[in-house]
Short mmCIF file of C-alpha atoms and ligand atoms in Angstrom, two decimals:
data_model
loop_
_atom_site.label_atom_id
_atom_site.label_comp_id
_atom_site.label_asym_id
_atom_site.label_seq_id
_atom_site.Cartn_x
_atom_site.Cartn_y
_atom_site.Cartn_z
CA MET A 1 219.93 43.74 319.16
CA LYS A 2 220.65 40.04 319.76
CA LEU A 3 218.11 37.58 318.43
CA GLY A 4 217.96 33.76 318.58
CA PHE A 5 216.66 31.88 315.53
CA ILE A 6 215.95 28.13 315.48
CA GLY A 7 214.96 26.28 312.27
CA LEU A 8 216.86 27.13 309.09
CA GLY A 9 214.77 25.49 306.38
CA ILE A 10 213.21 26.92 303.23
CA MET A 11 211.67 29.79 305.23
CA GLY A 12 214.13 30.19 308.12
CA LYS A 13 217.20 30.82 305.96
CA PRO A 14 215.90 33.90 304.10
CA MET A 15 214.32 35.21 307.31
CA VAL A 16 217.72 35.09 309.06
CA ARG A 17 219.29 36.80 306.09
CA ASN A 18 216.81 39.68 306.33
CA LEU A 19 217.34 40.03 310.08
CA LEU A 20 221.11 40.19 309.55
CA LYS A 21 220.64 42.82 306.82
CA ALA A 22 218.50 44.84 309.25
CA GLY A 23 221.40 44.89 311.73
CA TYR A 24 220.37 42.16 314.20
CA GLU A 25 223.03 39.93 315.73
CA VAL A 26 221.56 36.47 315.09
CA ILE A 27 222.46 33.37 317.15
CA THR A 28 221.14 30.35 315.32
CA TYR A 29 220.57 26.60 315.54
CA ASP A 30 219.24 23.80 313.33
CA ILE A 31 219.65 20.02 313.58
CA ILE A 32 221.34 20.14 310.17
CA GLN A 33 224.87 21.55 310.56
CA GLU A 34 225.03 22.55 306.88
CA ASN A 35 222.13 24.96 307.46
CA ILE A 36 223.96 26.56 310.40
CA ASP A 37 227.13 26.87 308.28
CA LYS A 38 225.14 28.66 305.57
CA ALA A 39 223.74 31.18 308.09
CA VAL A 40 227.22 31.65 309.60
CA SER A 41 228.55 32.46 306.10
CA TRP A 42 226.04 35.36 306.05
CA GLY A 43 227.21 36.67 309.45
CA ALA A 44 225.11 34.74 311.98
CA VAL A 45 226.65 33.01 315.00
CA GLY A 46 226.13 29.24 315.31
CA ALA A 47 224.91 27.63 318.53
CA SER A 48 225.06 24.02 319.77
CA SER A 49 221.43 23.59 320.93
CA PRO A 50 218.20 25.51 321.58
CA GLU A 51 219.35 25.76 325.22
CA ASP A 52 222.59 27.37 324.05
CA VAL A 53 220.62 29.87 321.90
CA ALA A 54 218.38 30.76 324.85
CA GLY A 55 221.39 31.28 327.13
CA LYS A 56 222.70 33.92 324.74
CA CYS A 57 219.60 35.98 323.80
CA GLN A 58 216.34 37.20 325.27
CA THR A 59 214.23 37.13 322.12
CA ILE A 60 214.05 33.87 320.19
CA ILE A 61 212.26 33.00 316.95
CA THR A 62 211.41 29.39 316.06
CA MET A 63 210.58 28.36 312.47
CA LEU A 64 210.06 24.59 312.60
CA PRO A 65 207.89 22.07 310.71
CA ASN A 66 205.12 21.11 313.16
CA SER A 67 203.84 20.90 316.74
CA PRO A 68 206.12 18.03 317.96
CA HIS A 69 209.24 19.84 316.70
CA VAL A 70 208.32 23.07 318.50
CA LYS A 71 207.46 21.17 321.69
CA GLU A 72 210.81 19.36 321.60
CA VAL A 73 212.82 22.49 320.82
CA VAL A 74 211.12 24.55 323.54
CA CYS A 75 210.27 22.04 326.29
CA GLY A 76 212.61 19.09 325.55
CA GLU A 77 216.08 18.17 326.73
CA HIS A 78 218.52 21.00 325.96
CA GLY A 79 215.48 23.00 324.90
CA VAL A 80 214.86 26.73 325.04
CA LEU A 81 213.31 26.57 328.51
CA GLN A 82 216.48 25.00 329.95
CA GLY A 83 218.58 27.97 328.90
CA ALA A 84 216.12 30.87 329.03
CA SER A 85 216.15 33.56 331.69
CA GLU A 86 213.01 35.18 333.08
CA GLY A 87 211.50 37.77 330.75
CA THR A 88 212.67 36.05 327.56
CA ILE A 89 210.25 36.34 324.63
CA LEU A 90 209.63 33.34 322.36
CA ILE A 91 208.12 34.10 318.95
CA ASP A 92 207.00 30.83 317.37
CA MET A 93 206.55 31.50 313.64
CA SER A 94 206.00 27.83 312.71
CA SER A 95 202.54 26.73 311.55
CA ILE A 96 201.36 24.37 314.30
CA ALA A 97 198.11 23.31 316.01
CA PRO A 98 196.63 26.24 317.97
CA ILE A 99 196.02 24.00 320.98
CA VAL A 100 199.74 23.13 321.08
CA SER A 101 200.65 26.85 320.97
CA GLN A 102 198.50 27.24 324.08
CA GLU A 103 200.18 24.26 325.81
CA ILE A 104 203.69 25.50 325.01
CA CYS A 105 202.79 29.03 326.14
CA LYS A 106 201.63 27.63 329.48
CA ALA A 107 204.93 25.76 329.95
CA CYS A 108 206.80 28.95 329.02
CA LEU A 109 204.90 31.11 331.51
CA GLU A 110 205.75 28.66 334.31
CA LYS A 111 209.41 29.56 333.64
CA GLY A 112 208.75 33.29 333.26
CA VAL A 113 209.09 33.13 329.47
CA ARG A 114 206.52 35.06 327.41
CA MET A 115 205.34 33.66 324.08
CA ILE A 116 203.40 34.68 321.01
CA ASP A 117 202.44 32.51 318.03
CA ALA A 118 203.13 34.34 314.76
CA PRO A 119 202.84 32.06 311.71
CA VAL A 120 203.32 33.42 308.24
CA SER A 121 201.90 33.23 304.74
CA GLY A 122 203.53 34.02 301.44
CA GLY A 123 206.02 31.20 300.95
CA GLU A 124 209.69 31.36 300.08
CA PRO A 125 209.48 34.32 297.63
CA LYS A 126 207.93 36.56 300.29
CA ALA A 127 210.32 35.26 302.96
CA ILE A 128 213.15 36.37 300.66
CA ASP A 129 211.55 39.80 300.02
CA GLY A 130 210.65 40.30 303.69
CA THR A 131 207.01 40.83 302.70
CA MET A 132 205.28 37.87 304.34
CA ALA A 133 201.79 38.19 305.85
CA ILE A 134 202.23 37.59 309.59
CA MET A 135 199.28 36.69 311.85
CA ALA A 136 199.92 36.78 315.59
CA GLY A 137 198.31 35.65 318.84
CA GLY A 138 199.22 36.15 322.49
CA ASP A 139 199.57 38.90 325.06
CA ARG A 140 199.05 42.23 323.26
CA ALA A 141 201.89 43.90 325.21
CA VAL A 142 204.36 41.21 324.08
CA PHE A 143 203.13 41.59 320.48
CA ASP A 144 203.71 45.36 320.69
CA GLU A 145 207.24 44.76 322.04
CA VAL A 146 208.26 42.59 319.06
CA TYR A 147 206.24 44.38 316.36
CA ASP A 148 209.25 46.16 314.82
CA THR A 149 211.20 42.89 314.57
CA LEU A 150 208.24 41.18 312.86
CA MET A 151 207.99 44.10 310.43
CA VAL A 152 211.53 43.32 309.25
CA LEU A 153 210.15 39.98 308.03
CA GLY A 154 206.65 40.91 306.96
CA GLY A 155 204.76 43.29 304.71
CA SER A 156 201.84 43.08 307.12
CA VAL A 157 201.72 42.05 310.77
CA VAL A 158 198.23 41.62 312.25
CA TYR A 159 197.34 40.95 315.88
CA CYS A 160 194.54 38.33 315.81
CA GLY A 161 193.82 37.67 319.52
CA GLU A 162 194.93 35.46 322.40
CA ILE A 163 197.64 32.78 322.15
CA GLY A 164 196.74 30.31 319.36
CA ALA A 165 194.79 32.92 317.36
CA GLY A 166 197.72 33.33 314.97
CA ASN A 167 197.71 29.62 314.18
CA THR A 168 193.91 29.47 313.92
CA THR A 169 194.14 32.27 311.33
CA LYS A 170 196.91 30.37 309.56
CA LEU A 171 194.71 27.24 309.37
CA ALA A 172 192.02 29.31 307.64
CA ASN A 173 194.71 30.52 305.23
CA GLN A 174 195.88 26.97 304.51
CA VAL A 175 192.35 25.70 303.88
CA ILE A 176 191.83 28.49 301.33
CA VAL A 177 195.18 27.87 299.61
CA ALA A 178 194.68 24.08 299.35
CA LEU A 179 191.13 24.40 298.02
CA ASN A 180 192.20 27.13 295.60
CA ILE A 181 195.03 25.00 294.15
CA ALA A 182 192.58 22.10 293.79
CA ALA A 183 189.99 24.32 292.08
CA VAL A 184 192.58 25.77 289.69
CA SER A 185 193.93 22.27 288.92
CA GLU A 186 190.47 20.83 288.31
CA ALA A 187 189.52 23.71 286.00
CA PHE A 188 192.77 23.64 284.00
CA ALA A 189 192.60 19.84 283.61
CA LEU A 190 189.12 20.36 282.13
CA SER A 191 190.10 23.13 279.69
CA THR A 192 193.32 21.36 278.64
CA LYS A 193 191.53 18.05 278.05
CA ALA A 194 188.89 19.92 276.05
CA GLY A 195 191.66 21.22 273.80
CA VAL A 196 192.23 24.86 274.85
CA ASP A 197 195.81 26.07 275.40
CA PRO A 198 196.26 26.54 279.20
CA GLU A 199 198.36 29.65 278.60
CA LYS A 200 195.37 31.25 276.83
CA VAL A 201 193.01 30.19 279.62
CA PHE A 202 195.35 31.74 282.20
CA GLU A 203 195.73 34.96 280.22
CA ALA A 204 191.98 35.23 279.69
CA ILE A 205 190.78 34.63 283.26
CA LYS A 206 193.51 35.85 285.61
CA GLY A 207 192.12 39.40 285.70
CA GLY A 208 188.52 38.31 286.34
CA LEU A 209 186.71 37.01 289.41
CA ALA A 210 188.41 33.59 289.18
CA GLY A 211 191.86 35.18 289.35
CA SER A 212 193.85 34.69 292.56
CA THR A 213 197.31 35.00 294.07
CA VAL A 214 197.37 31.20 294.12
CA MET A 215 196.60 30.96 290.40
CA ASN A 216 199.25 33.59 289.55
CA ALA A 217 201.89 31.73 291.58
CA LYS A 218 201.04 28.13 290.72
CA ILE A 219 199.81 27.96 287.11
CA PRO A 220 203.17 29.14 285.67
CA MET A 221 204.92 26.49 287.82
CA ILE A 222 202.55 23.76 286.64
CA MET A 223 202.90 24.74 282.98
CA GLU A 224 206.73 24.78 283.32
CA ARG A 225 206.56 21.35 285.06
CA ASN A 226 208.40 22.88 288.02
CA PHE A 227 207.38 21.00 291.15
CA ASN A 228 210.35 22.05 293.32
CA PRO A 229 209.15 23.25 296.74
CA GLY A 230 208.08 26.04 297.59
CA PHE A 231 205.69 24.54 300.02
CA LYS A 232 205.84 20.78 300.33
CA VAL A 233 202.84 18.44 299.92
CA ASP A 234 203.78 16.87 303.28
CA LEU A 235 203.66 20.24 305.06
CA HIS A 236 200.22 20.91 303.61
CA ILE A 237 199.07 17.47 304.85
CA LYS A 238 200.28 18.57 308.28
CA ASP A 239 198.31 21.84 308.08
CA LEU A 240 195.09 20.18 306.89
CA ASN A 241 195.45 17.55 309.64
CA ASN A 242 195.64 20.41 312.15
CA ALA A 243 192.68 22.17 310.46
CA LEU A 244 190.50 19.03 310.55
CA ALA A 245 191.40 18.27 314.19
CA THR A 246 190.75 21.87 315.21
CA GLY A 247 187.46 21.87 313.28
CA HIS A 248 186.32 18.67 314.97
CA GLY A 249 187.33 20.14 318.35
CA VAL A 250 185.22 23.28 317.93
CA GLY A 251 182.34 21.75 315.92
CA ALA A 252 183.12 23.27 312.52
CA TYR A 253 182.94 20.77 309.64
CA LEU A 254 185.29 20.95 306.67
CA PRO A 255 184.03 18.62 303.91
CA LEU A 256 186.02 20.28 301.10
CA THR A 257 189.20 20.28 303.18
CA ALA A 258 188.67 16.56 303.86
CA GLY A 259 188.38 15.95 300.10
CA VAL A 260 191.59 17.80 299.24
CA MET A 261 193.31 15.96 302.09
CA GLU A 262 192.62 12.69 300.25
CA ILE A 263 194.27 14.11 297.12
CA LEU A 264 197.34 15.16 299.13
CA GLN A 265 197.51 11.72 300.78
CA ASN A 266 197.42 10.11 297.34
CA LEU A 267 200.27 12.37 296.19
CA HIS A 268 202.28 11.47 299.30
CA ALA A 269 201.75 7.75 298.61
CA SER A 270 202.81 8.32 294.99
CA GLY A 271 206.18 9.67 296.15
CA PHE A 272 205.43 13.40 295.74
CA GLY A 273 205.43 14.32 299.45
CA GLY A 274 208.57 16.44 299.12
CA ASP A 275 207.34 18.26 296.00
CA ASP A 276 205.49 21.57 295.83
CA HIS A 277 201.79 21.51 296.72
CA CYS A 278 200.96 22.59 293.16
CA SER A 279 201.51 18.83 292.53
CA ILE A 280 197.76 18.65 293.23
CA ALA A 281 197.55 19.34 289.47
CA ARG A 282 199.31 15.99 288.83
CA TYR A 283 196.46 14.16 290.55
CA TYR A 284 193.93 15.76 288.19
CA GLU A 285 196.23 15.20 285.20
CA LYS A 286 196.33 11.49 285.99
CA LEU A 287 192.53 11.32 286.22
CA ALA A 288 192.04 13.13 282.91
CA GLY A 289 195.06 11.59 281.12
CA VAL A 290 196.40 15.01 280.17
CA GLU A 291 199.31 17.35 281.05
CA ILE A 292 198.68 21.04 281.77
CA LYS A 293 201.55 22.53 279.79
P1 LIG B 301 211.57 23.06 306.21
O1 LIG B 301 211.24 21.63 306.40
O2 LIG B 301 212.23 23.53 304.97
O3 LIG B 301 212.47 23.60 307.45
C1 LIG B 301 212.34 23.21 308.78
C2 LIG B 301 213.72 23.31 309.44
O4 LIG B 301 213.60 22.95 310.83
C3 LIG B 301 214.75 22.35 308.83
O5 LIG B 301 215.94 23.06 308.49
C4 LIG B 301 214.99 21.33 309.93
O6 LIG B 301 216.31 20.80 309.93
C5 LIG B 301 214.73 22.16 311.16
N1 LIG B 301 214.41 21.35 312.35
C6 LIG B 301 213.56 20.30 312.44
N2 LIG B 301 213.57 19.81 313.69
C7 LIG B 301 214.44 20.57 314.39
C8 LIG B 301 214.89 20.55 315.74
N3 LIG B 301 214.44 19.66 316.62
N4 LIG B 301 215.80 21.48 316.12
C9 LIG B 301 216.25 22.40 315.24
N5 LIG B 301 215.89 22.45 313.95
C10 LIG B 301 214.99 21.55 313.54
O7 LIG B 301 210.19 23.85 306.45
P2 LIG B 301 209.80 25.34 305.95
O8 LIG B 301 209.23 25.24 304.60
O9 LIG B 301 210.92 26.28 306.24
O10 LIG B 301 208.57 25.63 306.95
C11 LIG B 301 208.75 25.98 308.32
C12 LIG B 301 207.38 26.32 308.88
O11 LIG B 301 206.84 27.43 308.16
C13 LIG B 301 206.36 25.17 308.77
O12 LIG B 301 205.54 25.14 309.89
C14 LIG B 301 205.59 25.54 307.52
O13 LIG B 301 204.29 24.98 307.52
C15 LIG B 301 205.58 27.06 307.61
N6 LIG B 301 205.43 27.76 306.33
C16 LIG B 301 206.12 27.35 305.22
C17 LIG B 301 205.94 28.03 304.01
C18 LIG B 301 206.66 27.60 302.74
O14 LIG B 301 206.25 28.04 301.65
N7 LIG B 301 207.70 26.78 302.81
C19 LIG B 301 205.07 29.10 303.93
C20 LIG B 301 204.41 29.52 305.07
C21 LIG B 301 204.60 28.83 306.28
#
């Protein structure tokens, strides 16, 4: 089966690789030519624009940074909607504002293009393994049609509701991850400053109630001083911005999210925007005058 794929970043590249391994013929585009060349070296076919991708396949995945990028790629000049034929399915797997998913879906339907939002959780390691958690919203029949393709990329694929429900679920996920990294960082700054070896603290508590997937993934990185992304501070700022705006829109208040947002903004201003979000630990390290290592 032919599949279009637009956005070959940290996540998009391994996803394309898995689709190729599963036997899909992948037509792909990114604004960075080097990323297209990489995918072509694995067997994908390069395209010259989103319009070109859409002219060549009837199912298209987008994996882009944020709402404006998806809007441009789908609705902009030489965008997907300029090349797509009626009946095309767009699977947007980027993490964007739910309200923008709804707007883009409306524009798609006017051209006879069906869309679901299907953001992911799990980061680069799970994108490589093809075991991401995928949360989807949109027309149930369209979801059922693309379920097998999503299962190539994910270990679990859950239908969450109407268009935008996937991204609302993803915002909940991102709030939990950000707050969990902050909690882990705060606690390890305390125990390190108080003189206990962080490796011992990790070993002692990871199997108890405080243990978490976040702690297992991020504490080893922090202790090794490995802040390579992973998931960038700037992308988490984007997600928390979307969470706060969505919360204000529906009347749900997110005081802890707002607090962690200030930490992320400080990291961005300190030049760490492109580093992994476990850099939150560096903020606490600076406050306590200690390194968790
Ligand atoms: P990234 O910045 O590494 O990759 C984004 C890619 O999109 C880049 O290759 C960029 O060149 C391309 N792009 C940007 N504008 C474009 C355009 N107009 N046309 C074509 N290509 C364009 O980001 P990522 O880490 O791969 O994340 C992608 C999405 O997945 C984001 O929404 C992110 O929040 C989400 N996500 C990321 C992770 C993670 O751990 N990295 C985990 C879960 C979800």
